[in-house]
Tab-separated table of C-alpha atoms in Angstrom:
chain	number	residue	atom	x	y	z
A	1	MET	CA	116.373	126.667	46.033
A	2	ILE	CA	119.266	128.209	47.973
A	3	LYS	CA	118.842	129.187	51.624
A	4	ILE	CA	121.729	131.381	53.259
A	5	ARG	CA	122.370	130.874	57.000
A	6	LYS	CA	124.405	133.964	58.063
A	7	SER	CA	127.135	133.616	60.552
A	8	ALA	CA	125.786	136.346	62.728
A	9	ASP	CA	122.456	134.620	63.036
A	10	ARG	CA	123.838	131.447	64.561
A	11	GLY	CA	123.395	130.657	68.093
A	12	ARG	CA	126.246	131.745	70.577
A	13	ALA	CA	127.798	130.507	73.721
A	14	ASP	CA	130.654	131.959	75.765
A	15	HIS	CA	131.951	129.962	78.717
A	16	GLY	CA	135.172	131.795	78.995
A	17	TRP	CA	137.402	128.905	78.073
A	18	LEU	CA	135.047	127.977	75.248
A	19	ARG	CA	133.547	130.359	72.557
A	20	SER	CA	131.067	128.555	70.294
A	21	HIS	CA	128.767	129.283	67.421
A	22	HIS	CA	125.919	126.880	66.566
A	23	THR	CA	124.647	126.508	63.150
A	24	PHE	CA	121.830	124.318	64.364
A	25	SER	CA	120.048	123.973	67.684
A	26	PHE	CA	122.379	122.746	70.315
A	27	GLY	CA	122.490	122.699	74.111
A	28	SER	CA	120.845	125.855	75.375
A	29	TYR	CA	120.342	127.298	71.960
A	30	PHE	CA	117.043	126.294	70.407
A	31	ASP	CA	115.762	127.620	67.090
A	32	ILE	CA	112.842	125.807	65.569
A	33	ALA	CA	113.889	126.872	62.138
A	34	HIS	CA	117.374	125.582	62.408
A	35	GLN	CA	117.409	122.020	63.768
A	36	GLY	CA	119.682	120.553	61.236
A	37	HIS	CA	119.044	119.513	57.647
A	38	GLY	CA	118.364	115.823	56.930
A	39	ASN	CA	120.805	113.748	58.710
A	40	LEU	CA	123.169	116.757	59.371
A	41	LEU	CA	122.361	117.533	62.917
A	42	VAL	CA	125.298	119.794	64.289
A	43	ILE	CA	127.942	122.076	63.059
A	44	ASN	CA	129.479	123.696	66.139
A	45	ASP	CA	132.197	126.382	65.385
A	46	ASP	CA	134.340	126.139	68.602
A	47	THR	CA	137.308	128.082	69.924
A	48	ILE	CA	139.117	126.532	72.919
A	49	ALA	CA	141.391	128.663	75.227
A	50	PRO	CA	144.956	127.466	75.789
A	51	SER	CA	145.297	124.214	77.945
A	52	LYS	CA	141.488	124.024	78.380
A	53	GLY	CA	138.877	121.665	77.083
A	54	PHE	CA	135.917	119.243	77.485
A	55	GLY	CA	136.395	116.817	80.413
A	56	THR	CA	135.551	113.113	80.066
A	57	HIS	CA	131.817	112.776	78.739
A	58	GLY	CA	129.723	110.388	76.872
A	59	HIS	CA	128.057	109.885	73.491
A	60	ARG	CA	125.863	107.238	71.999
A	61	ASP	CA	124.650	106.445	68.492
A	62	MET	CA	126.075	109.357	66.682
A	63	GLU	CA	128.772	109.933	64.013
A	64	ILE	CA	131.168	112.851	65.296
A	65	ILE	CA	133.587	114.501	62.963
A	66	SER	CA	136.208	116.983	64.149
A	67	TYR	CA	137.914	119.201	61.720
A	68	VAL	CA	140.667	121.402	63.063
A	69	LEU	CA	141.226	124.866	61.557
A	70	GLU	CA	144.024	126.181	63.899
A	71	GLY	CA	145.820	124.762	66.913
A	72	GLU	CA	145.788	121.154	68.137
A	73	LEU	CA	142.932	119.090	69.796
A	74	ALA	CA	144.067	116.339	72.069
A	75	HIS	CA	141.569	113.449	72.194
A	76	LYS	CA	141.335	110.490	74.635
A	77	ASP	CA	138.464	107.980	74.684
A	78	SER	CA	137.368	104.719	76.228
A	79	MET	CA	138.415	102.722	73.122
A	80	GLY	CA	142.055	103.333	74.200
A	81	ASN	CA	142.756	106.135	71.585
A	82	GLY	CA	145.130	108.938	72.867
A	83	THR	CA	147.025	106.598	75.178
A	84	ALA	CA	150.640	105.756	75.063
A	85	GLU	CA	149.619	102.163	74.034
A	86	SER	CA	147.580	103.224	71.174
A	87	ALA	CA	148.587	103.519	67.581
A	88	ASN	CA	146.208	106.450	67.398
A	89	ALA	CA	148.144	109.373	69.131
A	90	GLY	CA	144.936	111.203	69.609
A	91	VAL	CA	146.140	114.780	68.567
A	92	VAL	CA	144.126	116.303	65.721
A	93	ARG	CA	145.984	119.138	63.839
A	94	PRO	CA	144.934	121.368	60.791
A	95	GLY	CA	144.298	119.050	57.755
A	96	ASP	CA	143.272	116.157	59.975
A	97	VAL	CA	139.683	114.663	59.861
A	98	GLN	CA	138.739	112.630	62.912
A	99	ARG	CA	135.733	110.390	63.011
A	100	MET	CA	134.360	108.786	66.166
A	101	SER	CA	131.328	106.381	65.817
A	102	ALA	CA	129.705	106.496	69.286
A	103	GLY	CA	127.622	103.396	68.722
A	104	THR	CA	126.688	101.607	71.833
A	105	GLY	CA	128.436	104.245	73.959
A	106	VAL	CA	131.825	105.867	74.222
A	107	GLN	CA	133.476	108.270	76.706
A	108	HIS	CA	135.994	110.742	75.550
A	109	SER	CA	137.596	114.059	76.415
A	110	GLU	CA	139.010	116.911	74.067
A	111	PHE	CA	141.446	119.538	75.127
A	112	ASN	CA	143.436	122.326	73.502
A	113	ASN	CA	146.966	120.769	73.383
A	114	LEU	CA	148.600	124.180	73.219
A	115	ALA	CA	149.555	126.259	76.203
A	116	ASP	CA	150.059	129.437	74.371
A	117	ARG	CA	147.222	129.765	71.708
A	118	ASP	CA	143.604	128.927	70.983
A	119	THR	CA	142.423	125.914	69.233
A	120	HIS	CA	139.795	126.490	66.588
A	121	PHE	CA	137.801	123.422	65.223
A	122	LEU	CA	134.519	122.356	63.798
A	123	GLN	CA	132.549	119.623	65.634
A	124	ILE	CA	129.976	117.995	63.318
A	125	TRP	CA	127.378	115.463	64.326
A	126	ILE	CA	125.598	113.147	61.640
A	127	LYS	CA	122.819	110.816	62.401
A	128	PRO	CA	124.139	107.205	62.031
A	129	LYS	CA	122.741	104.795	59.390
A	130	LEU	CA	122.750	101.943	61.989
A	131	THR	CA	122.433	102.227	65.731
A	132	GLY	CA	123.832	99.946	68.272
A	133	ILE	CA	127.085	99.346	66.446
A	134	ARG	CA	130.505	98.785	68.152
A	135	PRO	CA	132.122	102.191	68.782
A	136	GLY	CA	134.888	103.165	66.291
A	137	TYR	CA	137.502	105.723	65.582
A	138	GLU	CA	139.434	106.923	62.495
A	139	GLN	CA	141.679	109.726	61.722
A	140	LYS	CA	143.250	110.867	58.385
A	141	HIS	CA	145.207	113.774	57.234
A	142	PHE	CA	144.441	115.714	53.977
A	143	THR	CA	147.078	118.164	52.592
A	144	ALA	CA	146.489	121.751	51.556
A	145	GLU	CA	147.737	120.707	48.041
A	146	GLN	CA	144.984	118.103	47.854
A	147	LYS	CA	142.334	120.635	48.599
A	148	ARG	CA	143.739	123.555	46.676
A	149	GLY	CA	141.341	124.905	44.062
A	150	ARG	CA	138.951	121.800	44.378
A	151	LEU	CA	136.979	119.661	46.618
A	152	VAL	CA	138.433	116.413	48.098
A	153	LEU	CA	136.415	113.812	49.635
A	154	VAL	CA	137.320	113.675	53.315
A	155	ALA	CA	134.570	111.410	54.783
A	156	SER	CA	132.080	108.992	53.230
A	157	ALA	CA	129.778	106.066	53.985
A	158	THR	CA	132.392	103.733	52.291
A	159	GLY	CA	135.620	105.341	52.849
A	160	ALA	CA	136.024	105.807	49.094
A	161	ASP	CA	138.955	107.533	47.531
A	162	GLY	CA	141.050	107.440	50.777
A	163	SER	CA	138.291	109.205	52.968
A	164	VAL	CA	137.270	108.489	56.480
A	165	GLY	CA	134.600	105.937	56.599
A	166	MET	CA	131.261	106.854	58.407
A	167	ASN	CA	128.290	104.881	59.531
A	168	ALA	CA	126.067	107.358	57.805
A	169	ASP	CA	124.309	108.060	54.612
A	170	ALA	CA	126.420	111.230	53.851
A	171	ALA	CA	129.708	112.487	52.399
A	172	ILE	CA	131.874	115.457	53.330
A	173	GLU	CA	134.236	117.259	50.936
A	174	ALA	CA	136.814	119.935	51.798
A	175	GLY	CA	138.310	122.730	49.677
A	176	LEU	CA	140.617	125.741	49.655
A	177	PHE	CA	139.895	128.473	47.210
A	178	ASP	CA	141.595	131.867	46.492
A	179	GLY	CA	141.738	134.341	43.669
A	180	ALA	CA	140.723	132.832	40.166
A	181	GLU	CA	140.235	129.341	41.435
A	182	SER	CA	136.928	127.830	40.706
A	183	TYR	CA	135.234	124.475	40.918
A	184	SER	CA	131.874	123.014	39.694
A	185	LYS	CA	130.131	119.604	40.219
A	186	ALA	CA	126.867	117.968	39.507
A	187	LEU	CA	124.464	117.578	42.432
A	188	ASP	CA	122.084	114.684	43.104
A	189	THR	CA	118.635	116.598	43.147
A	190	ALA	CA	117.152	113.876	45.162
A	191	ARG	CA	119.441	114.789	48.143
A	192	GLN	CA	120.467	117.998	49.826
A	193	THR	CA	123.731	119.876	49.906
A	194	TYR	CA	124.985	122.042	52.747
A	195	VAL	CA	127.866	124.363	52.233
A	196	HIS	CA	129.711	125.530	55.308
A	197	LEU	CA	132.229	128.302	54.837
A	198	ALA	CA	134.840	127.817	57.689
A	199	ARG	CA	136.643	131.035	56.948
A	200	GLY	CA	137.360	133.604	54.272
A	201	GLU	CA	135.139	134.682	51.568
A	202	LEU	CA	133.583	132.543	48.636
A	203	THR	CA	130.792	132.655	46.037
A	204	VAL	CA	128.439	129.734	46.014
A	205	ASN	CA	126.364	129.557	42.786
A	206	GLY	CA	126.689	133.265	42.449
A	207	LEU	CA	125.786	134.185	46.052
A	208	PRO	CA	128.488	135.582	48.350
A	209	LEU	CA	129.362	133.885	51.646
A	210	SER	CA	131.724	135.171	54.453
A	211	GLY	CA	133.386	133.039	57.130
A	212	GLY	CA	130.866	131.156	59.235
A	213	ASP	CA	128.022	131.342	56.782
A	214	GLY	CA	126.259	128.394	55.338
A	215	ALA	CA	124.112	127.580	52.367
A	216	LEU	CA	121.524	124.919	51.858
A	217	LEU	CA	120.987	123.770	48.253
A	218	ASP	CA	117.900	121.872	47.637
A	219	GLY	CA	116.883	120.853	44.136
A	220	GLU	CA	119.942	122.446	42.608
A	221	ALA	CA	121.529	120.442	39.758
A	222	GLU	CA	125.013	121.974	40.137
A	223	LEU	CA	127.327	123.461	42.769
A	224	THR	CA	129.931	126.169	41.552
A	225	LEU	CA	132.451	127.653	44.005
A	226	SER	CA	134.460	130.751	42.920
A	227	GLY	CA	135.677	134.274	43.992
A	228	GLY	CA	137.591	132.787	46.897
A	229	ARG	CA	139.560	135.012	49.266
A	230	ASP	CA	141.446	132.695	51.656
A	231	ALA	CA	138.456	130.422	51.730
A	232	GLU	CA	138.235	127.091	53.571
A	233	VAL	CA	134.966	125.330	52.853
A	234	LEU	CA	133.245	122.018	53.797
A	235	VAL	CA	130.493	120.657	51.510
A	236	PHE	CA	128.055	117.977	52.912
A	237	ASP	CA	125.985	115.490	50.835
A	238	ILE	CA	123.149	114.803	53.076
A	239	THR	CA	119.638	113.072	53.053
A	240	ARG	CA	116.586	115.143	52.328
A	241	ASP	CA	114.938	114.103	55.636
């Protein structure tokens, strides 16, 4: 079974400085049919105006992944990341994957670090495997060459293959596809796979997707990505419930 989630059907919010599309129910947007899949709870497609952003606010017991498509996202938090004294500079750029484990509680802020152009990024929330853990932070860069014509593991429960580690029973892969490039992989039919096309065009198991579209694969034994046109895609391995 494959269910397509069209970009135009997502929830929308326009705050002037922030334009957001919500794949799943979030904030003032509620859709009983789209409240996440398994432990994947949020995919927010956010565009922040120059020098604007989210002021300091709190999270608890959530795995939060930020994936920047364009621009720069400046991050500061109560763990000390983003300060002059920290080894983590706190600026997330295209190719970077940032993971924040909120655990027992963390305060943070996120701002467009540029004064002359928008920052476009995905914020992803995944239900944690364990609650009440010590808050944590990790950030890694994955090159376009690593992602070209294939999927590379960028986040996982164990930090396998150089990915960012998560306190979640989930994995995230990222890929870039164009022209004749294609890629196939076997799927675990006991789990679900969610494909989010961040931009471009791509065919998923023969079904065409455009930027912002998503596809839930449930019970499918294989995933095949092909027919890309400037496509950037994220693939989530998630629990069934």
